Amino acid sequence: MKNESNIKYDEKAKRYKVRLPWKLEARELKDNREIVCAEKRFTRLRKRFQKNPHLFLEYREVLQNYLKQGIIELVPDSDSDSNNVTFYLPHREVIRKDRPSSQLRIVYDASSHDANSPSLNSCLHIGPNLYPEIFDILLRFRLNAVAFTADMKQAFLQIMLNEEDRDGTKFLLSNDPFDESQLPSVYRFTKVLFGKSSSPFLLSATIKHHLKKYLEKYTDTVNFLNENIYVDDIIGSQPFVNQALTITLEATKIFEDASISLHKWQTNSKFLHKAWQDKGVISDENPHFETFEKDNLPYRVLEERKSLFDISKYSKLEKVLRITAWQKQFIKMLKKSNVLHGPLTSEELSEAERFWIQVEQEKFFPEELKSLKDNKIEKESPLYNYMPYLDENGLIRLGGRLEFCNLSINEKHPLILPKNSWLTTLYAENIIKILSQSIVQNFIAKERIIWENAIERSPWWGGFYELLVRSVKESLHKILGKALLSFEEMTTILTEIEAVLNLRPLSYVYEENDEPRPLTPYAFFKLWTKSTNISCYVCGDPRKCFYKIISFKKKEIPTVTPKTTVAYRKKQYLLDLRTAHSVKNPETHPELKVGDVVLIEKNTKNKLLWKLGKIERTLPGRDNKTRCYELKTSGGLLKRTVEHLYPLEL
């Protein structure tokens, strides 16, 4: 439909008449009576009528009402030779038992098609969307104080269909489903059918066309309707009651001229509601909540304990606990005169957590709770093998032999949660979320930190720190053996080992009139003022002895000042380092380049088992000398130092 010339107003019927927006493919639309309707869908519908005669009676009653209202018409036999586009709509029933009336509704399938032919919907233009955005409508609805809504009664069925297009909406119905020899009657729609893809566009285009006639007479109302109509609903608001009343009265008059009645008026203003009654916009048939008597309201007394809310509606454990904590805080506020302020505390959240655990345990383990109060448990119970017991809060915990272990109560005796409880699911999802959070990775990316990993199988590349790691490991091995330590004991041992390693001399300081004294790392940042004994106790060792590592006094530490330290560093220490790192006979290695094929050394002595690799990239060091290479192997990329590579003579 390219213009509004296809929308005509029928003065006699006082309704609008429209043409269907056919595509060029409409000429390919075939008469499908012998393909879909008669042979398949209509046959199945007739069988349902035969099994359920009451369904047929209700079905026929609905169509009889359509005939009386002029929504459909019986197709005479003389129209069988019409040259118009013909399409038969399959239809079926939809039953809504929740409705007090009109439980049966007939649905027409305009998308039905044969394998070799298009459907009715595919031959119709959907048309542009002429409706305003829902978000904008909702914002305008909440903008003003007086809000109101209305509905257009059977809006689609108030628009007539042009006679030339009615043959495209035919359908069949049997007068007697038990007499299969009788031919079915043929009906067709005279109004716009809701099930077609173009129907929303036809309705909106007709309403827009109709409102243009009243733009000069009812300017404000027409502008309001253009912005606040969505399909067949009117949703809007006004600052004052008199403005809202004016719009409702003028809108009613405008749509009456198109034979569209507005009903289901609703408002939040009792003054506007009273004005509607006075003007006859609505009737007093439907009572409102204010007219109900309190004693006549239905109510039900709960006979058992119910939860504060249904946790199955929530997907986050933290949200459940916070809502519960706020509710409990509100209940406490009602019981006491002082009002609680401030955010939730950790104790309040813990109390909310204990509350829900208790609720779920009472729900899934009622018999176990009764038995455990008498310090017993039935063998048939699913918790029998877990040696459960009740803690001071009345919660079921896991038993065991860790009573005297130096762990927290939740580590030694965790709470038991039912496997089918939604609370257990929330706990599991919360733990998975914590474990999957990339806190460290996000920090590294934010601070632009780049990892430089050590080369595999080359500990000498980190000779300085690898030596320190070795010293710590050897000390742990010699001191502990096979002893088992607690966290605190292990921390103490490592601190003592750190002290010992930092007491090892770096060099010596030569003082006047005195013997040379050792210079240690501790001398640079810490001076001890009293004698210090470094010792450790090995927990679990049968001998239960103390290992006395070292004892020294302050006088044994040389006098070191910043001035003497800087002078020593320039004169002697840096020279010693240069001497220590100098190599008299440097080892030479073959020069490798990108593209070379090499053997990669492995722990096995048989060189036939060594893998082949191709050098993809060189990794030069700070001195621009290449000692490491990136290799491509059958298993992927890896890095190796030159000591592990043997070039092939190709």
XYZ file of C-alpha atoms in Angstrom:
650
model
C 0.000 0.000 0.000
C 1.989 2.939 -1.282
C -0.539 5.683 -0.495
C -3.806 6.302 1.272
C -5.894 5.942 -1.881
C -6.634 2.338 -0.899
C -8.363 3.514 2.304
C -11.987 4.438 1.589
C -14.771 5.517 3.929
C -18.116 3.772 3.429
C -20.787 6.352 4.261
C -23.512 3.729 4.389
C -21.728 1.400 6.800
C -19.867 4.266 8.544
C -16.706 2.210 8.407
C -13.407 2.262 6.572
C -12.722 -0.152 3.736
C -9.170 -1.147 2.788
C -7.345 -3.187 0.170
C -4.841 -5.885 1.042
C -1.225 -4.820 0.297
C -0.452 -7.521 -2.266
C 3.058 -8.238 -3.464
C 3.874 -9.014 -7.073
C 4.162 -12.664 -6.062
C 0.420 -12.719 -5.360
C -0.254 -14.083 -8.828
C 1.649 -17.220 -7.768
C -0.798 -17.805 -4.902
C -2.771 -20.900 -5.840
C -6.213 -22.082 -4.852
C -5.248 -24.435 -2.024
C -8.641 -25.983 -1.348
C -7.636 -29.336 -2.790
C -4.115 -29.207 -1.340
C -4.204 -28.185 2.301
C -7.644 -27.434 3.618
C -9.846 -30.199 2.245
C -7.361 -33.020 2.280
C -5.412 -32.395 5.462
C -6.305 -29.691 7.951
C -10.062 -29.687 7.393
C -10.185 -33.479 7.600
C -8.434 -33.427 10.977
C -10.802 -30.725 12.231
C -13.825 -32.787 11.167
C -12.474 -35.810 13.060
C -12.152 -33.698 16.199
C -15.767 -32.644 15.750
C -16.803 -36.281 15.459
C -15.002 -37.170 18.685
C -16.337 -34.127 20.509
C -19.785 -33.006 19.278
C -19.902 -30.327 21.988
C -16.836 -28.720 20.426
C -18.637 -28.540 17.081
C -21.634 -26.828 18.661
C -19.443 -24.185 20.301
C -17.500 -23.753 17.068
C -20.668 -23.211 15.049
C -22.047 -20.797 17.639
C -18.971 -18.571 17.337
C -19.277 -18.499 13.547
C -22.996 -17.746 13.769
C -22.157 -14.690 15.866
C -19.624 -13.673 13.216
C -22.374 -13.925 10.588
C -24.763 -11.784 12.610
C -22.090 -9.125 13.153
C -21.152 -9.114 9.475
C -17.593 -10.224 10.144
C -17.924 -13.171 7.734
C -20.290 -14.035 4.931
C -21.383 -17.207 3.175
C -19.882 -17.449 -0.303
C -22.589 -18.084 -2.925
C -22.028 -20.744 -5.555
C -22.121 -18.092 -8.279
C -18.750 -16.736 -7.095
C -16.943 -20.011 -7.769
C -15.728 -18.740 -11.154
C -14.284 -15.494 -9.786
C -10.923 -14.334 -11.142
C -9.848 -12.881 -7.806
C -6.958 -14.317 -5.808
C -8.341 -17.260 -3.828
C -6.855 -18.778 -0.697
C -8.452 -21.046 1.924
C -7.403 -20.426 5.518
C -6.963 -23.486 7.756
C -8.393 -22.889 11.212
C -8.544 -24.548 14.594
C -9.854 -23.941 18.072
C -8.058 -22.424 21.064
C -9.758 -23.020 24.397
C -9.063 -20.752 27.381
C -10.620 -22.349 30.437
C -9.430 -19.504 32.668
C -11.947 -17.132 31.066
C -15.459 -16.940 32.533
C -16.972 -16.475 29.063
C -15.916 -16.947 25.421
C -13.570 -19.760 26.327
C -13.334 -20.912 22.696
C -11.566 -18.785 20.114
C -10.996 -19.670 16.449
C -7.491 -19.096 15.084
C -6.843 -18.801 11.337
C -3.491 -19.820 9.852
C -2.471 -17.373 7.127
C 1.052 -18.841 7.044
C -0.077 -22.268 5.853
C 1.322 -23.278 2.487
C 2.085 -26.239 0.287
C 5.637 -27.318 -0.478
C 5.431 -25.851 -3.977
C 3.342 -22.717 -3.342
C 3.581 -19.614 -1.117
C 1.366 -18.762 1.844
C -1.030 -15.835 2.124
C 1.275 -13.965 4.519
C 4.259 -14.356 2.189
C 2.247 -12.663 -0.593
C 1.337 -9.624 1.540
C 3.474 -6.632 2.451
C 3.945 -6.310 6.203
C 4.091 -2.562 5.866
C 6.117 -0.024 7.873
C 5.819 0.312 11.633
C 3.617 3.350 12.246
C 3.431 2.943 16.022
C 5.482 5.051 18.456
C 8.207 3.461 20.561
C 6.905 1.600 23.624
C 9.603 3.159 25.789
C 8.479 6.661 24.811
C 4.846 5.780 25.532
C 5.730 4.516 29.009
C 7.755 7.640 29.773
C 4.862 9.892 28.763
C 2.490 7.702 30.767
C 4.543 8.307 33.931
C 5.143 11.982 33.207
C 1.913 13.495 34.579
C -0.227 12.998 37.669
C -3.484 11.845 36.022
C -2.941 8.581 34.125
C -5.565 6.706 32.123
C -5.871 3.854 29.614
C -8.509 2.553 27.197
C -8.991 -0.219 24.645
C -10.541 -0.228 21.165
C -13.201 -2.913 21.115
C -12.523 -5.419 18.303
C -10.516 -2.795 16.434
C -9.439 -5.040 13.542
C -12.971 -6.270 12.928
C -14.258 -2.711 12.550
C -12.342 -2.211 9.290
C -14.017 -3.617 6.175
C -12.147 -5.563 3.515
C -12.515 -4.643 -0.135
C -14.727 -7.059 -2.096
C -11.937 -7.936 -4.537
C -9.692 -9.194 -1.736
C -12.221 -11.191 0.251
C -11.680 -14.396 -1.737
C -8.182 -14.532 -0.256
C -9.702 -15.124 3.202
C -12.021 -18.075 2.518
C -12.394 -21.015 4.887
C -14.458 -24.215 5.077
C -16.856 -25.486 7.720
C -18.936 -28.622 7.704
C -22.627 -28.286 8.494
C -22.738 -31.895 9.692
C -19.354 -33.411 10.644
C -20.874 -36.919 10.802
C -22.023 -36.802 7.161
C -18.765 -36.955 5.240
C -20.577 -37.107 1.903
C -21.939 -33.603 2.431
C -19.801 -30.819 0.997
C -18.643 -28.180 3.480
C -19.884 -24.621 3.331
C -17.522 -21.889 2.168
C -17.200 -18.668 4.166
C -14.994 -15.603 3.736
C -14.122 -12.591 5.835
C -15.572 -9.178 5.173
C -13.402 -7.475 7.806
C -9.653 -7.328 8.409
C -8.473 -10.593 9.923
C -6.131 -10.358 12.911
C -4.022 -13.363 11.883
C -2.616 -11.806 8.700
C 0.868 -10.269 8.744
C -0.398 -7.009 7.229
C -3.254 -6.498 9.713
C -1.342 -4.310 12.252
C -0.249 -1.997 9.437
C -3.777 -1.774 8.004
C -5.159 -0.846 11.434
C -2.512 1.791 12.178
C -2.740 3.291 8.668
C -6.528 3.522 8.942
C -6.348 5.185 12.380
C -3.749 7.705 11.148
C -5.927 8.460 8.112
C -9.002 8.903 10.301
C -7.267 11.205 12.818
C -6.186 13.604 10.063
C -9.824 14.581 9.528
C -10.037 15.980 13.068
C -6.640 17.658 13.311
C -8.052 21.191 13.016
C -11.101 20.576 15.196
C -9.434 18.579 18.004
C -5.774 19.493 17.613
C -4.570 18.597 21.121
C -6.515 15.350 21.238
C -5.328 14.213 17.795
C -1.701 14.945 18.695
C -2.168 13.050 21.957
C -3.658 10.017 20.173
C -0.923 9.940 17.521
C 1.712 9.723 20.265
C -0.046 7.379 22.694
C -1.834 4.688 20.643
C -0.155 1.304 20.383
C -2.090 -1.184 18.199
C -5.556 -0.975 19.816
C -4.624 0.497 23.229
C -4.579 4.113 24.398
C -2.023 4.800 27.147
C -1.386 8.319 28.402
C -1.518 10.923 31.149
C -2.327 14.584 31.703
C -1.375 17.132 34.381
C -4.970 17.913 35.403
C -8.293 16.106 35.559
C -10.123 18.546 33.270
C -7.532 18.050 30.511
C -7.784 14.272 30.818
C -11.602 14.456 30.714
C -11.542 16.623 27.585
C -9.253 14.194 25.774
C -11.345 11.148 26.704
C -14.607 12.771 25.561
C -13.128 14.002 22.268
C -11.380 10.668 21.614
C -14.663 8.825 22.163
C -16.391 11.101 19.645
C -13.585 10.738 17.066
C -13.601 6.939 17.104
C -17.399 6.695 17.123
C -17.364 8.206 13.629
C -15.288 5.193 12.513
C -17.604 2.721 14.335
C -14.826 1.977 16.842
C -15.953 2.058 20.457
C -13.568 2.748 23.333
C -14.019 0.688 26.492
C -12.114 -0.652 29.505
C -11.350 2.858 30.746
C -8.995 2.864 33.737
C -7.469 5.709 35.745
C -5.623 6.388 38.984
C -7.734 9.479 39.702
C -11.015 9.029 41.539
C -12.088 12.506 40.374
C -11.632 11.568 36.716
C -13.421 8.289 37.349
C -16.377 10.169 38.846
C -16.393 12.565 35.873
C -16.490 9.616 33.464
C -19.530 8.261 35.259
C -21.284 11.624 35.079
C -20.572 11.978 31.349
C -21.601 8.399 30.554
C -18.145 7.322 29.407
C -18.318 4.365 31.790
C -21.126 2.735 33.728
C -21.406 1.716 37.368
C -21.806 -1.945 36.545
C -18.276 -2.840 37.650
C -17.626 -2.092 41.340
C -14.245 -0.676 42.335
C -12.001 -1.542 45.239
C -13.067 1.506 47.256
C -16.647 0.206 47.314
C -15.683 -3.170 48.776
C -16.375 -3.718 52.427
C -13.388 -4.786 54.445
C -15.233 -7.637 56.153
C -16.265 -9.109 52.805
C -12.740 -9.340 51.416
C -11.579 -12.959 51.040
C -8.735 -13.979 53.269
C -7.039 -17.164 54.449
C -5.242 -17.807 57.711
C -1.912 -19.612 57.321
C -1.846 -22.809 59.341
C 1.884 -23.453 58.957
C 5.122 -21.522 58.885
C 5.901 -19.846 55.563
C 9.106 -18.304 54.236
C 9.596 -14.565 54.044
C 9.778 -14.911 50.263
C 10.405 -17.539 47.607
C 14.157 -17.853 47.041
C 13.618 -19.876 43.862
C 12.827 -16.581 42.117
C 16.360 -15.317 42.736
C 19.595 -16.271 41.015
C 22.135 -14.660 43.374
C 22.876 -15.830 46.906
C 24.082 -12.395 48.014
C 20.773 -10.804 47.012
C 18.775 -13.392 48.971
C 20.865 -12.818 52.090
C 20.675 -9.027 51.871
C 16.894 -8.999 51.370
C 16.474 -11.338 54.331
C 18.773 -9.219 56.503
C 16.845 -6.046 55.682
C 13.541 -7.749 56.484
C 14.859 -8.998 59.807
C 16.201 -5.540 60.610
C 12.776 -4.062 59.841
C 11.073 -6.589 62.136
C 13.486 -5.703 64.944
C 12.747 -2.031 64.373
C 9.020 -2.678 64.846
C 9.666 -4.384 68.180
C 11.999 -1.694 69.516
C 11.685 2.049 69.799
C 15.187 2.771 68.491
C 15.543 2.833 64.719
C 18.474 0.987 63.177
C 20.606 2.993 60.780
C 23.561 2.308 58.566
C 24.454 -0.509 56.188
C 24.085 -4.188 56.966
C 26.694 -5.718 59.224
C 28.482 -9.013 58.730
C 26.648 -10.445 61.741
C 23.263 -9.586 60.206
C 24.232 -11.273 56.941
C 25.479 -14.322 58.857
C 22.185 -14.452 60.740
C 20.281 -14.349 57.432
C 22.464 -17.165 56.117
C 21.802 -19.313 59.193
C 18.088 -18.590 58.840
C 17.850 -19.979 55.304
C 20.017 -22.991 56.108
C 17.704 -23.787 59.008
C 14.625 -23.356 56.789
C 15.992 -25.743 54.157
C 17.108 -28.312 56.736
C 13.671 -28.255 58.373
C 12.116 -28.720 54.934
C 14.273 -31.656 53.779
C 15.441 -33.256 57.071
C 12.516 -32.976 59.530
C 12.943 -36.485 60.964
C 16.702 -36.091 61.350
C 16.238 -32.865 63.312
C 13.872 -34.587 65.734
C 16.243 -37.526 66.213
C 19.366 -35.401 66.643
C 17.739 -33.467 69.457
C 17.914 -36.762 71.376
C 21.501 -37.368 70.150
C 20.558 -40.253 67.893
C 20.040 -40.906 64.204
C 18.179 -43.670 62.414
C 20.203 -46.042 60.229
C 17.716 -45.551 57.393
C 18.483 -41.834 57.296
C 20.532 -40.613 54.299
C 22.693 -38.678 56.802
C 23.599 -41.691 58.947
C 27.057 -42.228 57.423
C 27.986 -38.581 57.936
C 27.798 -38.762 61.767
C 25.668 -35.591 61.946
C 25.111 -33.519 65.063
C 23.347 -30.275 66.031
C 25.446 -27.200 66.770
C 24.570 -24.400 69.179
C 22.305 -22.786 66.534
C 20.317 -25.974 65.941
C 21.876 -26.593 62.515
C 22.943 -30.020 61.265
C 26.698 -30.316 60.797
C 28.977 -33.039 59.504
C 30.672 -35.045 62.248
C 34.069 -36.706 62.136
C 37.390 -37.048 63.921
C 38.711 -33.539 63.357
C 37.435 -32.204 66.664
C 40.872 -31.292 68.025
C 42.325 -30.177 64.713
C 43.517 -26.582 64.544
C 40.862 -25.553 61.992
C 37.733 -23.422 62.042
C 34.350 -24.960 62.815
C 33.226 -24.653 59.185
C 36.344 -26.504 58.009
C 36.126 -29.292 60.573
C 32.346 -29.715 60.608
C 30.699 -28.127 57.548
C 26.966 -27.548 57.451
C 24.881 -30.125 55.578
C 22.747 -28.783 52.722
C 20.088 -30.791 50.835
C 21.113 -31.645 47.291
C 17.674 -30.776 45.862
C 17.466 -27.388 47.577
C 17.598 -24.194 45.545
C 19.751 -22.721 48.302
C 22.393 -25.352 47.547
C 22.285 -24.347 43.884
C 22.806 -20.710 44.842
C 25.796 -21.661 47.004
C 27.352 -23.681 44.174
C 26.844 -20.910 41.622
C 28.297 -18.354 44.038
C 31.450 -20.447 44.527
C 31.805 -20.968 40.769
C 31.450 -17.223 40.245
C 34.154 -16.479 42.821
C 36.536 -19.006 41.288
C 35.908 -17.760 37.763
C 36.439 -14.072 38.533
C 39.492 -12.725 36.748
C 40.515 -10.240 39.436
C 44.252 -10.818 39.040
C 44.064 -10.847 35.243
C 42.075 -7.597 35.198
C 44.597 -5.914 37.498
C 47.504 -7.069 35.333
C 45.822 -5.760 32.183
C 44.926 -2.444 33.848
C 48.479 -1.870 35.101
C 49.972 -2.950 31.735
C 51.952 -5.757 33.361
C 53.551 -8.211 30.940
C 54.720 -11.590 32.152
C 58.205 -12.648 31.113
C 58.253 -16.355 31.844
C 61.477 -18.211 32.451
C 62.639 -20.521 29.701
C 61.632 -24.145 30.228
C 64.312 -26.584 31.427
C 66.803 -23.730 31.943
C 67.056 -22.917 35.655
C 70.472 -21.272 35.170
C 68.698 -18.383 33.420
C 67.449 -17.291 36.825
C 70.610 -18.200 38.620
C 70.316 -15.568 41.346
C 66.802 -16.344 42.534
C 67.041 -20.047 41.705
C 69.978 -20.249 44.116
C 67.883 -18.644 46.838
C 64.999 -21.030 46.158
C 67.379 -23.958 46.414
C 68.731 -22.682 49.736
C 65.210 -22.397 51.169
C 64.232 -25.879 49.964
C 67.371 -27.487 51.362
C 66.817 -25.798 54.728
C 63.201 -27.011 54.841
C 64.242 -30.536 53.937
C 66.959 -30.718 56.592
C 64.883 -29.133 59.365
C 61.453 -30.668 58.797
C 62.008 -34.045 57.274
C 58.545 -35.657 57.173
C 56.975 -33.494 59.889
C 53.477 -32.039 59.365
C 53.110 -28.388 60.364
C 50.205 -26.045 60.862
C 50.015 -22.811 58.914
C 51.379 -20.755 61.806
C 54.260 -23.162 62.393
C 55.147 -23.237 58.708
C 55.145 -19.427 58.592
C 57.437 -19.309 61.614
C 59.882 -21.790 60.091
C 60.053 -19.844 56.818
C 60.667 -16.603 58.710
C 63.517 -18.212 60.622
C 65.044 -19.590 57.424
C 64.774 -16.130 55.882
C 66.695 -14.710 58.833
C 69.431 -17.318 58.480
C 69.826 -16.745 54.732
C 70.005 -12.996 55.222
C 72.804 -13.493 57.764
C 75.099 -15.084 55.205
C 78.048 -12.748 54.424
C 78.173 -10.923 51.132
C 81.717 -9.759 51.732
C 83.911 -8.357 54.505
C 84.448 -4.883 55.895
C 87.966 -4.043 56.944
C 88.107 -1.702 59.907
C 91.099 -0.031 61.451
C 92.677 -1.794 64.424
C 90.245 -4.695 64.069
C 89.778 -7.925 62.224
C 87.615 -7.995 59.050
C 83.934 -8.414 59.800
C 81.262 -9.990 57.548
C 78.857 -7.745 55.662
C 75.354 -9.353 55.478
C 72.045 -8.238 53.911
C 70.705 -7.491 57.386
C 73.438 -4.929 57.909
C 71.903 -2.730 55.214
C 68.415 -2.350 56.657
C 68.261 -3.642 60.237
C 70.454 -3.417 63.324
C 69.540 -5.668 66.243
C 69.794 -4.102 69.644
C 69.874 -7.257 71.703
C 70.918 -10.818 71.334
C 68.639 -12.860 69.159
C 68.054 -16.556 69.299
C 66.626 -18.155 66.169
C 65.094 -21.525 66.778
C 62.203 -23.615 65.547
C 60.063 -26.331 66.996
C 59.155 -29.174 64.676
C 55.570 -30.241 65.312
C 54.960 -33.940 64.905
C 58.586 -35.052 65.239
C 58.782 -37.971 67.716
C 61.909 -36.507 69.215
C 60.098 -33.201 69.903
C 63.304 -31.228 70.032
C 64.355 -27.677 69.318
C 66.675 -26.941 66.446
C 68.996 -24.194 67.484
C 70.145 -22.598 64.296
C 72.190 -19.591 65.267
C 72.878 -17.152 68.098
C 74.685 -13.898 67.823
C 75.008 -10.531 69.507
C 74.995 -6.962 68.366
C 78.752 -6.532 68.702
C 79.251 -9.240 66.106
C 77.613 -7.011 63.455
C 79.974 -4.457 61.915
C 79.275 -0.779 62.248
C 77.680 0.179 58.928
C 76.563 3.674 57.994
C 75.150 4.945 54.679
C 78.421 6.720 54.010
C 80.608 3.667 54.522
C 78.137 1.495 52.568
C 78.267 3.699 49.458
C 82.031 3.932 49.606
C 82.382 0.173 49.985
C 79.955 -0.469 47.137
C 82.022 1.657 44.765
C 85.464 0.448 45.797
C 85.139 -3.250 46.449
C 81.703 -4.877 46.131
C 81.033 -3.964 42.497
C 84.557 -4.982 41.556
C 84.069 -8.328 43.257
C 80.834 -8.856 41.327
C 82.567 -8.123 38.046
C 85.287 -10.602 38.889
C 82.785 -13.245 39.941
C 80.827 -12.955 36.699
C 83.810 -12.879 34.396
C 84.396 -16.033 32.348
C 87.934 -16.927 31.330
C 86.973 -19.503 28.741
C 83.499 -18.642 27.441
C 81.615 -21.542 25.900
C 80.832 -21.209 22.233
C 77.581 -22.377 20.668
C 76.608 -22.774 17.032
C 74.846 -19.814 15.526
C 71.245 -20.658 14.666
C 68.884 -18.662 12.520
C 65.168 -18.639 11.697
C 64.197 -21.630 9.583
C 66.882 -24.003 10.864
C 65.809 -27.534 11.803
C 67.197 -28.761 15.113
C 67.005 -31.696 17.497
C 65.490 -30.829 20.884
C 67.297 -32.474 23.791
C 65.196 -34.586 26.176
C 65.930 -36.523 29.341
C 66.222 -39.763 27.383
C 69.696 -40.762 26.209
C 68.403 -42.244 22.962
C 68.634 -39.397 20.464
C 66.258 -41.204 18.135
C 63.456 -40.275 20.544
C 64.298 -36.565 20.499
C 61.815 -34.336 18.698
C 62.539 -32.232 15.658
C 61.826 -28.531 15.733
C 61.978 -25.600 13.376
C 63.187 -22.219 14.629
C 60.365 -19.706 14.258
C 61.744 -16.741 16.212
C 64.911 -15.669 18.017
C 64.716 -14.208 21.525
C 67.775 -11.995 22.067
C 68.810 -10.928 25.557
C 69.685 -7.508 26.949
C 73.124 -7.722 25.360
C 71.512 -8.466 21.960
C 72.997 -11.963 21.984
C 70.624 -14.798 21.160
C 70.612 -17.646 23.658
C 66.941 -18.673 23.387
C 64.704 -19.642 20.479
C 61.012 -20.229 19.852
C 60.478 -23.544 18.082
C 57.631 -25.042 16.091
C 57.100 -28.752 16.735
C 54.418 -31.324 16.024
C 52.906 -30.521 19.425
C 52.891 -26.739 19.015
C 55.222 -23.869 19.943
C 57.782 -24.034 22.760
C 60.883 -22.176 23.938
C 64.315 -23.704 24.503
C 67.786 -22.358 25.203
C 70.673 -22.955 22.846
C 72.120 -25.594 25.211
C 69.181 -27.885 24.387
C 69.352 -27.505 20.600
C 71.457 -29.499 18.135
C 71.386 -28.349 14.511
C 70.919 -30.930 11.785
C 73.292 -31.061 8.871
C 70.905 -30.681 5.944
